[in-house]
PDB file of C-alpha atoms in Angstrom:
ATOM      1  CA  PHE L 246      18.287  -7.586  -8.420  1.00  0.00           C
ATOM      2  CA  SER L 247      15.114  -9.524  -7.973  1.00  0.00           C
ATOM      3  CA  PHE L 248      11.802  -8.386  -6.670  1.00  0.00           C
ATOM      4  CA  ALA L 249      12.383 -10.354  -3.485  1.00  0.00           C
ATOM      5  CA  ASP L 250      15.639  -8.445  -2.901  1.00  0.00           C
ATOM      6  CA  SER L 251      13.792  -5.088  -3.186  1.00  0.00           C
ATOM      7  CA  THR L 252      10.950  -5.766  -0.701  1.00  0.00           C
ATOM      8  CA  ARG L 253      10.744  -5.510   3.091  1.00  0.00           C
ATOM      9  CA  PRO L 254       7.978  -6.070   5.537  1.00  0.00           C
ATOM     10  CA  GLN L 255       6.185  -2.843   6.416  1.00  0.00           C
ATOM     11  CA  LYS L 256       6.980  -3.294  10.066  1.00  0.00           C
ATOM     12  CA  ASP L 257      10.707  -3.168   9.206  1.00  0.00           C
ATOM     13  CA  VAL L 258      10.515   0.312   7.691  1.00  0.00           C
ATOM     14  CA  ILE L 259       8.470   2.012  10.464  1.00  0.00           C
ATOM     15  CA  PRO L 260      10.719   4.587  12.098  1.00  0.00           C
ATOM     16  CA  PRO L 261      11.703   4.055  15.874  1.00  0.00           C
ATOM     17  CA  GLY L 262       9.315   5.721  18.112  1.00  0.00           C
ATOM     18  CA  ALA L 263       6.461   5.704  15.598  1.00  0.00           C
ATOM     19  CA  CYS L 264       3.250   3.887  16.361  1.00  0.00           C
ATOM     20  CA  TRP L 265       1.819   2.005  13.445  1.00  0.00           C
ATOM     21  CA  LEU L 266      -1.890   1.484  13.937  1.00  0.00           C
ATOM     22  CA  GLN L 267      -3.430  -0.951  11.451  1.00  0.00           C
ATOM     23  CA  THR L 268      -7.057  -0.035  11.854  1.00  0.00           C
ATOM     24  CA  GLU L 269      -9.682   2.284  10.592  1.00  0.00           C
ATOM     25  CA  VAL L 270     -10.191   5.865  11.719  1.00  0.00           C
ATOM     26  CA  ALA L 271     -13.755   6.837  12.486  1.00  0.00           C
ATOM     27  CA  ALA L 272     -13.082  10.572  13.133  1.00  0.00           C
ATOM     28  CA  PHE L 273     -10.322  13.063  12.907  1.00  0.00           C
ATOM     29  CA  LEU L 274     -10.365  15.564  15.717  1.00  0.00           C
ATOM     30  CA  PRO L 275      -7.619  18.082  14.839  1.00  0.00           C
ATOM     31  CA  GLU L 276      -8.790  20.664  17.396  1.00  0.00           C
ATOM     32  CA  LYS L 277      -7.921  18.028  20.048  1.00  0.00           C
ATOM     33  CA  ASN L 278      -4.878  16.556  18.311  1.00  0.00           C
ATOM     34  CA  SER L 279      -6.620  13.184  18.368  1.00  0.00           C
ATOM     35  CA  ILE L 280      -8.345  10.577  16.206  1.00  0.00           C
ATOM     36  CA  LYS L 281     -11.084   8.178  17.147  1.00  0.00           C
ATOM     37  CA  LEU L 282     -10.656   4.623  15.869  1.00  0.00           C
ATOM     38  CA  ALA L 283     -13.354   2.339  14.640  1.00  0.00           C
ATOM     39  CA  ASN L 284     -13.126   0.352  17.843  1.00  0.00           C
ATOM     40  CA  GLY L 285     -14.006   3.444  19.914  1.00  0.00           C
ATOM     41  CA  GLN L 286     -10.483   4.007  21.181  1.00  0.00           C
ATOM     42  CA  THR L 287      -9.214   7.641  21.061  1.00  0.00           C
ATOM     43  CA  ILE L 288      -5.540   8.345  20.200  1.00  0.00           C
ATOM     44  CA  THR L 289      -3.824  11.645  20.811  1.00  0.00           C
ATOM     45  CA  TYR L 290      -0.833  12.792  18.905  1.00  0.00           C
ATOM     46  CA  ASP L 291       1.873  15.439  18.565  1.00  0.00           C
ATOM     47  CA  SER L 292       2.331  14.655  14.915  1.00  0.00           C
ATOM     48  CA  LEU L 293       0.151  12.613  12.729  1.00  0.00           C
ATOM     49  CA  VAL L 294       0.875  10.837   9.463  1.00  0.00           C
ATOM     50  CA  VAL L 295      -2.092   9.317   7.635  1.00  0.00           C
ATOM     51  CA  SER L 296      -1.437   6.749   4.973  1.00  0.00           C
ATOM     52  CA  MET L 297      -4.486   5.711   3.004  1.00  0.00           C
ATOM     53  CA  GLY L 298      -2.947   2.545   1.662  1.00  0.00           C
ATOM     54  CA  LEU L 299      -3.386   1.136  -1.805  1.00  0.00           C
ATOM     55  CA  LYS L 300      -5.953  -1.381  -3.036  1.00  0.00           C
ATOM     56  CA  ASN L 301      -5.372  -2.877  -6.432  1.00  0.00           C
ATOM     57  CA  ASP L 302      -8.565  -3.429  -8.306  1.00  0.00           C
ATOM     58  CA  TYR L 303      -7.474  -4.570 -11.696  1.00  0.00           C
ATOM     59  CA  GLU L 304     -10.997  -5.944 -12.439  1.00  0.00           C
ATOM     60  CA  LYS L 305     -12.234  -2.329 -12.839  1.00  0.00           C
ATOM     61  CA  ILE L 306     -10.456  -2.008 -16.230  1.00  0.00           C
ATOM     62  CA  PRO L 307     -11.732  -4.466 -18.744  1.00  0.00           C
ATOM     63  CA  GLY L 308      -8.961  -6.752 -20.053  1.00  0.00           C
ATOM     64  CA  LEU L 309      -6.370  -5.533 -17.732  1.00  0.00           C
ATOM     65  CA  LYS L 310      -5.917  -8.775 -15.660  1.00  0.00           C
ATOM     66  CA  GLU L 311      -5.602 -10.696 -18.882  1.00  0.00           C
ATOM     67  CA  ALA L 312      -3.098  -8.331 -20.280  1.00  0.00           C
ATOM     68  CA  LEU L 313      -0.997  -8.382 -17.113  1.00  0.00           C
ATOM     69  CA  ALA L 314      -1.170 -12.224 -17.140  1.00  0.00           C
ATOM     70  CA  ASP L 315      -0.080 -12.471 -20.812  1.00  0.00           C
ATOM     71  CA  PRO L 316       3.724 -12.738 -20.820  1.00  0.00           C
ATOM     72  CA  LYS L 317       3.757 -11.489 -24.496  1.00  0.00           C
ATOM     73  CA  CYS L 318       1.674  -8.297 -23.719  1.00  0.00           C
ATOM     74  CA  PRO L 319       3.720  -5.193 -22.888  1.00  0.00           C
ATOM     75  CA  VAL L 320       1.334  -4.236 -20.040  1.00  0.00           C
ATOM     76  CA  GLY L 321       2.723  -4.119 -16.539  1.00  0.00           C
ATOM     77  CA  SER L 322       2.300  -2.844 -13.000  1.00  0.00           C
ATOM     78  CA  ILE L 323       4.748  -2.161 -10.257  1.00  0.00           C
ATOM     79  CA  TYR L 324       1.950  -2.199  -7.502  1.00  0.00           C
ATOM     80  CA  ALA L 325       1.834  -6.068  -7.230  1.00  0.00           C
ATOM     81  CA  GLY L 326       4.656  -8.465  -6.882  1.00  0.00           C
ATOM     82  CA  ASP L 327       3.103 -10.845  -9.370  1.00  0.00           C
ATOM     83  CA  TYR L 328       3.493  -8.217 -12.060  1.00  0.00           C
ATOM     84  CA  ALA L 329       6.605  -6.347 -10.973  1.00  0.00           C
ATOM     85  CA  GLU L 330       9.080  -8.939 -12.563  1.00  0.00           C
ATOM     86  CA  LYS L 331       7.133  -8.719 -15.858  1.00  0.00           C
ATOM     87  CA  THR L 332       7.215  -4.988 -15.804  1.00  0.00           C
ATOM     88  CA  LYS L 333      10.961  -4.949 -15.202  1.00  0.00           C
ATOM     89  CA  ARG L 334      11.464  -7.265 -18.223  1.00  0.00           C
ATOM     90  CA  VAL L 335       9.058  -5.257 -20.409  1.00  0.00           C
ATOM     91  CA  MET L 336      10.854  -2.069 -19.658  1.00  0.00           C
ATOM     92  CA  GLY L 337      14.230  -3.637 -20.466  1.00  0.00           C
ATOM     93  CA  ALA L 338      15.516  -2.959 -16.961  1.00  0.00           C
TER      94      ALA L 338
END
């Protein structure tokens, strides 16, 4: 299967009844079962799941972007669609 076949928009995998807040948290207030958002809004919760997300910063490793871009180099990453197909090929999958 292709990379496109194995991806879905994040909004499509959020469980029913869950509230997906795409913003920054300024403060965690566990004693009040609440969080304060960067915009000043306070949200209360019964259960809280925090996802830190992922930021690819390939420039931090010298030569990595060039290695990922080189189709003959066996360096791959599954964390970006641009490189996932190459990684699949390199792994012989």
